[in-house]
XYZ file of C-alpha atoms in Angstrom:
321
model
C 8.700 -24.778 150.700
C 6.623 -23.243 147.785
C 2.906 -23.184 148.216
C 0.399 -22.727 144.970
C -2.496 -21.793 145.576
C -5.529 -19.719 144.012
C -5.412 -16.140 144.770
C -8.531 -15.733 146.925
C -7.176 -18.911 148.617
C -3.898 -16.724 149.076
C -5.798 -13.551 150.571
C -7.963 -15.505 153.110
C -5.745 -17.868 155.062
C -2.083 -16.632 153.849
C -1.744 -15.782 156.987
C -2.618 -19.149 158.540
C -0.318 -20.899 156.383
C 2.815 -18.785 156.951
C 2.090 -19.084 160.719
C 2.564 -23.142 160.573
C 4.921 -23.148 157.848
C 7.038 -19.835 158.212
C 9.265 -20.644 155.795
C 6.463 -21.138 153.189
C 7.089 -18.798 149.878
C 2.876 -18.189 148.435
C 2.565 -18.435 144.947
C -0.973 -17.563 144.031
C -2.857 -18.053 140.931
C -4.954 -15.412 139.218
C -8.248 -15.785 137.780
C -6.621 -15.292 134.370
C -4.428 -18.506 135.160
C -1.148 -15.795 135.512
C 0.926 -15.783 138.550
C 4.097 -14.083 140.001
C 6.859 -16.711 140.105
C 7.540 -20.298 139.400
C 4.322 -22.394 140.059
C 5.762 -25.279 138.391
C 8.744 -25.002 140.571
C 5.629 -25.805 143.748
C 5.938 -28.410 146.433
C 2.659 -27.917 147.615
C -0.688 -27.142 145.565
C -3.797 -26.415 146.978
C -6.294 -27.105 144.308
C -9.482 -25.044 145.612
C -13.165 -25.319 143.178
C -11.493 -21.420 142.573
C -8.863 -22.914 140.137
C -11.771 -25.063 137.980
C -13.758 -21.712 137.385
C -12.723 -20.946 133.422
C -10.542 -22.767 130.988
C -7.619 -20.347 131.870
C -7.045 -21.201 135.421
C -8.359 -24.658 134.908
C -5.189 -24.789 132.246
C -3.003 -23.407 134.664
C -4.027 -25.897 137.333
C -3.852 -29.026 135.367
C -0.047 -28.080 134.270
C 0.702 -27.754 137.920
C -0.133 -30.970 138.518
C 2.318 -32.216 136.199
C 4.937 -31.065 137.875
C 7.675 -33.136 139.022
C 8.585 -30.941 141.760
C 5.451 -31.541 143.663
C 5.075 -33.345 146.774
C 1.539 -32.686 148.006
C -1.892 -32.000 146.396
C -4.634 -30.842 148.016
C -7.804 -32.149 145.963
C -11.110 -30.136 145.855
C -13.297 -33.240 146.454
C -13.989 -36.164 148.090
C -13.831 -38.253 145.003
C -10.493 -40.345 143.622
C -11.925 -41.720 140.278
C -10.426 -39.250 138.393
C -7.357 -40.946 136.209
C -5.397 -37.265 137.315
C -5.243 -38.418 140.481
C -4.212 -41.971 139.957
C -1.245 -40.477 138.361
C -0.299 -38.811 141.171
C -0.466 -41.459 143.631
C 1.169 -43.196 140.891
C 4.181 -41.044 140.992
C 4.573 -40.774 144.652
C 2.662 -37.501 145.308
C 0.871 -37.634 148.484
C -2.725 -36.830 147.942
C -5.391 -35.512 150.562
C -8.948 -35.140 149.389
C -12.033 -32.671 150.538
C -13.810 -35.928 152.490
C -16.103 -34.113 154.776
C -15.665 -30.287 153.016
C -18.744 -30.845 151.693
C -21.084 -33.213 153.394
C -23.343 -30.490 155.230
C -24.687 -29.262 151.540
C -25.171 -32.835 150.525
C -26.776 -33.705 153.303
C -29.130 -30.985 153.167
C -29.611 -31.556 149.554
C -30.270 -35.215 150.079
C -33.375 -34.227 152.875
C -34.593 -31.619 150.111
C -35.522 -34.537 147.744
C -36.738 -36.902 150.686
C -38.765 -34.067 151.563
C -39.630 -33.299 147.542
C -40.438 -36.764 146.964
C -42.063 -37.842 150.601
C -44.493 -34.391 150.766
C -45.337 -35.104 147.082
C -44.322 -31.407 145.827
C -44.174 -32.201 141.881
C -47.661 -33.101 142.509
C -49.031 -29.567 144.755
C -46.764 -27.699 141.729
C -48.803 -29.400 139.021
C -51.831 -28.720 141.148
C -51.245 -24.931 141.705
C -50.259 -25.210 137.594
C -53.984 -26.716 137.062
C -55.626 -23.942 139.649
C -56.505 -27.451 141.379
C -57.768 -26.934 145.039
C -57.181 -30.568 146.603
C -55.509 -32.236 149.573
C -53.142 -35.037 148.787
C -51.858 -36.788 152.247
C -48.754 -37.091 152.870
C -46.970 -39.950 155.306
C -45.186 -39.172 158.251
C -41.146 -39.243 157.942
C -40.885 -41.079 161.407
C -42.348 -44.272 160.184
C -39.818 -44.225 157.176
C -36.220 -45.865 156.828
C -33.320 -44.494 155.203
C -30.901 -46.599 154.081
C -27.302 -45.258 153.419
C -24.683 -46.497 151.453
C -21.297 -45.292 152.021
C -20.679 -43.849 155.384
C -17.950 -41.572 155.468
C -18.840 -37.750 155.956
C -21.856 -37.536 153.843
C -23.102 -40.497 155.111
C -22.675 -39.021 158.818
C -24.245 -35.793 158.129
C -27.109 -37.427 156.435
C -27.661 -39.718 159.176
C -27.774 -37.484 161.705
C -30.168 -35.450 159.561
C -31.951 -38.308 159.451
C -32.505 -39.050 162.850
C -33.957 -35.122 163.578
C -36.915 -36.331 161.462
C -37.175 -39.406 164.153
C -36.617 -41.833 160.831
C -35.087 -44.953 161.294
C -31.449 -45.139 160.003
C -29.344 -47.928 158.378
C -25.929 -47.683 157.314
C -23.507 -49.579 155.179
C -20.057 -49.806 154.714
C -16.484 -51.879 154.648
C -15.476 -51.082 157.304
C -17.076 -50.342 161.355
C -19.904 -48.538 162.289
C -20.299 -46.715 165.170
C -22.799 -43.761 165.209
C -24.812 -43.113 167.446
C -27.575 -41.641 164.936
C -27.360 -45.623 163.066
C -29.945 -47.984 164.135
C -28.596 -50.955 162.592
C -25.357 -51.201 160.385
C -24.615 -53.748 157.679
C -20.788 -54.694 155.884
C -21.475 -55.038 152.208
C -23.273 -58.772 152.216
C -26.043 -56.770 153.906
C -27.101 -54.819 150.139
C -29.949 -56.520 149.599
C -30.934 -56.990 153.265
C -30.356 -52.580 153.483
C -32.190 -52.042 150.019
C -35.730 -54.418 151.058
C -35.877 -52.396 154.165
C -35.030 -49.004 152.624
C -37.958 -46.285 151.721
C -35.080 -43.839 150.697
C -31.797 -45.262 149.622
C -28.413 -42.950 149.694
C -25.347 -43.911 147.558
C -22.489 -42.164 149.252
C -20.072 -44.275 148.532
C -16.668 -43.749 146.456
C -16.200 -45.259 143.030
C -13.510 -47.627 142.452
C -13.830 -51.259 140.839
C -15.593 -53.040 143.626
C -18.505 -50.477 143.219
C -18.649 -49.996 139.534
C -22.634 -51.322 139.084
C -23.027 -51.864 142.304
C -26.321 -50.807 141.923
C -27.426 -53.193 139.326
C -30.476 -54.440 137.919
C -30.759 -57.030 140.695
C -29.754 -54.653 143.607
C -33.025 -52.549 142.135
C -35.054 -55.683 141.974
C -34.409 -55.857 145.834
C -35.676 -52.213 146.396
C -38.563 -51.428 147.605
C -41.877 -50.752 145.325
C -42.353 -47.573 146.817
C -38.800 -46.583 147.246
C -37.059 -43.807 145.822
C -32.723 -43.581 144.804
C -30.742 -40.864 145.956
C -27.573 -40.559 144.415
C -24.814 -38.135 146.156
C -22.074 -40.570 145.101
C -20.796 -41.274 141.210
C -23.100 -42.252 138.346
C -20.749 -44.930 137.785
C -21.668 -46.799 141.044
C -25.238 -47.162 139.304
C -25.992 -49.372 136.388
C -27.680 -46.991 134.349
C -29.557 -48.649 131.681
C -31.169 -50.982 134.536
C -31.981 -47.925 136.053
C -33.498 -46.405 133.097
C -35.361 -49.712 132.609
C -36.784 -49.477 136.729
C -37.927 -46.080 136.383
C -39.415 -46.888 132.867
C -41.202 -49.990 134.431
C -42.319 -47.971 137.403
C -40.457 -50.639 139.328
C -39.160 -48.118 142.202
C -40.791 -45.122 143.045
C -38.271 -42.519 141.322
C -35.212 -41.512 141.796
C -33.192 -38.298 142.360
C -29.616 -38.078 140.177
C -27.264 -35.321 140.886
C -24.418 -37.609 139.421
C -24.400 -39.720 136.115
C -22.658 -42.159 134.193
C -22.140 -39.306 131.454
C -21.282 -35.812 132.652
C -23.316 -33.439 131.208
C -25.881 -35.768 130.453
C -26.529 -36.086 126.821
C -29.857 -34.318 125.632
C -30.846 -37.805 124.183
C -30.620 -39.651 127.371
C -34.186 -41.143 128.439
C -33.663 -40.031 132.082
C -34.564 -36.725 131.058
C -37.715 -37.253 130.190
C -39.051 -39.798 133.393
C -41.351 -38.115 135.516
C -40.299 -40.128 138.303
C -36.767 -39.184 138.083
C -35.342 -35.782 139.112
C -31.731 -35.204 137.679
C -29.190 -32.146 139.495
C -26.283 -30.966 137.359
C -23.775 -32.817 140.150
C -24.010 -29.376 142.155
C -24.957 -30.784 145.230
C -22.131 -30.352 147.482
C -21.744 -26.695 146.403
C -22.055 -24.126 149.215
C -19.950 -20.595 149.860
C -18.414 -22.672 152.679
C -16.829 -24.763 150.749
C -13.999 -22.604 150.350
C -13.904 -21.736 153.626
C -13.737 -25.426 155.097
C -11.078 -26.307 152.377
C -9.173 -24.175 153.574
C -9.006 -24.546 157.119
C -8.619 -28.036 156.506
C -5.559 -27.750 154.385
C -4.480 -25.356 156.914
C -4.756 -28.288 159.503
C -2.730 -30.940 157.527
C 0.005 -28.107 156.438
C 0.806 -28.551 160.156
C 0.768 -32.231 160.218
C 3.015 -32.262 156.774
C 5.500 -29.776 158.491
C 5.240 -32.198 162.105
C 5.818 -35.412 159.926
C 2.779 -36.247 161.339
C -0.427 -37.973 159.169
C -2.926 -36.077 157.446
C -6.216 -36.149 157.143
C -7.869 -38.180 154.413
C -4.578 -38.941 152.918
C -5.462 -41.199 149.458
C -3.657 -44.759 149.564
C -2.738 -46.223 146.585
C -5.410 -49.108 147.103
C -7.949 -46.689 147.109
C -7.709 -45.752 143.735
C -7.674 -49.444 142.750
């Protein structure tokens, strides 16, 4: 069995690797996108953020996941909406994404902007700007409700964030519930039910078709006055232009974007310019253990792949539909 994978990947769990797959040969990738051997010729590829880091290894990635030889990807992210990886499933590559790799940082990213938006910080800044000496009183977290939607990893972690600031927690998803750090879970009919109840709201869902605009104009209409939209998911899930339109109307309290329908976002787009909106360059799950959990994680399913056994957060090919 050959293994590519980036050479810092290589250095820090080589070891690992060859201990659950002894007959694994390592091919790893350099950050000029060379290698020693066949890459091409790779059954397995363990496609770390490393490999996305300049258009040389980014090059040298992409053309090992055209292969036909391959068997198994390992994905850096959580995410399936990319058309790369529809091909993949497409051609009978097994695919296992990053679910959970990086839902501490977005969790903790999410509670900065609750925090940003609940203990009015724009508004000391602008005051400390002004050389303005005066209070502005804040609310108290454990009166508030945060609404999630999408519960996988991200949703978990944020919950249970959540819950150490004594708020009251609401999750939705397709599929069960059962968290102990939930105080009342809804199946997708529940949107609007979630969103009128929500003071934060959390998209942490995937993208596929049945999300696309999920957040619409009306699903903002149901949102509360003084609410504010935290997307961790894809811009896509978000009807932008109604969203522009809310923010522009002061409809919602604000919103927080570190994902958008276009990525960068243009310099034209009106979201730049909305003081009531705070955009992120879609760096929220970034963290120096990132690499570290990707790795042990691929490390984990290595060993199921070599057992026969299932791994963990293997893609289907209805979830890419």
């Amino acid at each position: 069995m050959q293994i590519c994978l980036s050479e810092p990947m290589a250095e820090r769990f080589g070891a690992a690797i060859v201990e659950v797959a002894p007959d694994a040969t390592l091919v790893p990738v350099r950050d000029d996108g060379t290698c020693d051997g066949d890459a091409a010729s790779s059954d397995v590829f363990l496609f770390s953020v490393d490999l996305a880091a300049n258009d040389d290894v980014l090059g040298a990635a992409l053309s090992i996941l055209a292969s036909t030889s391959l068997h198994w990807v390992q994905s850096p992210g959580a995410g399936v909406d990319m058309p790369i990886w529809t091909e993949l499933v497409e051609r009978g590559v097994r695919l296992t994404t990053a679910a959970g790799v990086h839902a501490e940082p977005i969790a903790q990213y999410v509670f900065t902007y609750v925090l940003h938006w609940h203990r009015q910080v724009a508004l000391h800044q602008r005051q400390q700007s002004d050389r303005r000496w005066e209070i502005a009183v804040s609310d108290d977290l454990t009166s508030k409700t945060l609404g999630i939607v999408g519960f996988g990893g991200i949703g978990q972690s944020t919950a249970r964030v959540a819950k150490a600031f004594g708020m009251r927690v609401l999750g939705l998803r397709r599929g069960v519930i059962d968290d102990e750090n939930v105080d009342e879970a809804f199946d997708p009919s529940g949107l609007a039910t979630l969103l009128a109840q929500s003071d934060f709201v959390v998209l942490a869902l995937p993208l596929n078709e049945a999300t696309r605009h999920l957040i619409d104009a009306e699903a903002l209409a149901a949102m509360r006055p003084d609410a504010v939209l935290i997307n961790v998911a894809r811009g896509g899930v978000v009807d932008q232009d109604a969203l522009v339109d809310t923010l522009q109307r002061g409809a919602i309290r604000g919103a927080t974007l570190d994902v958008v329908a276009e990525e960068p976002l243009p310099p034209e787009s009106p979201l730049w310019g909305l003081d009531n909106c705070v955009i992120t360059p879609h760096d929220a799950g970034y963290s120096p253990l990132a690499g570290e959990r990707l790795g042990q994680l691929f490390v984990e399913n290595l060993a199921r792949y070599v057992a026969g056994e299932p791994m963990r957060n293997e893609v289907t090919a209805s979830q890419i539909r």
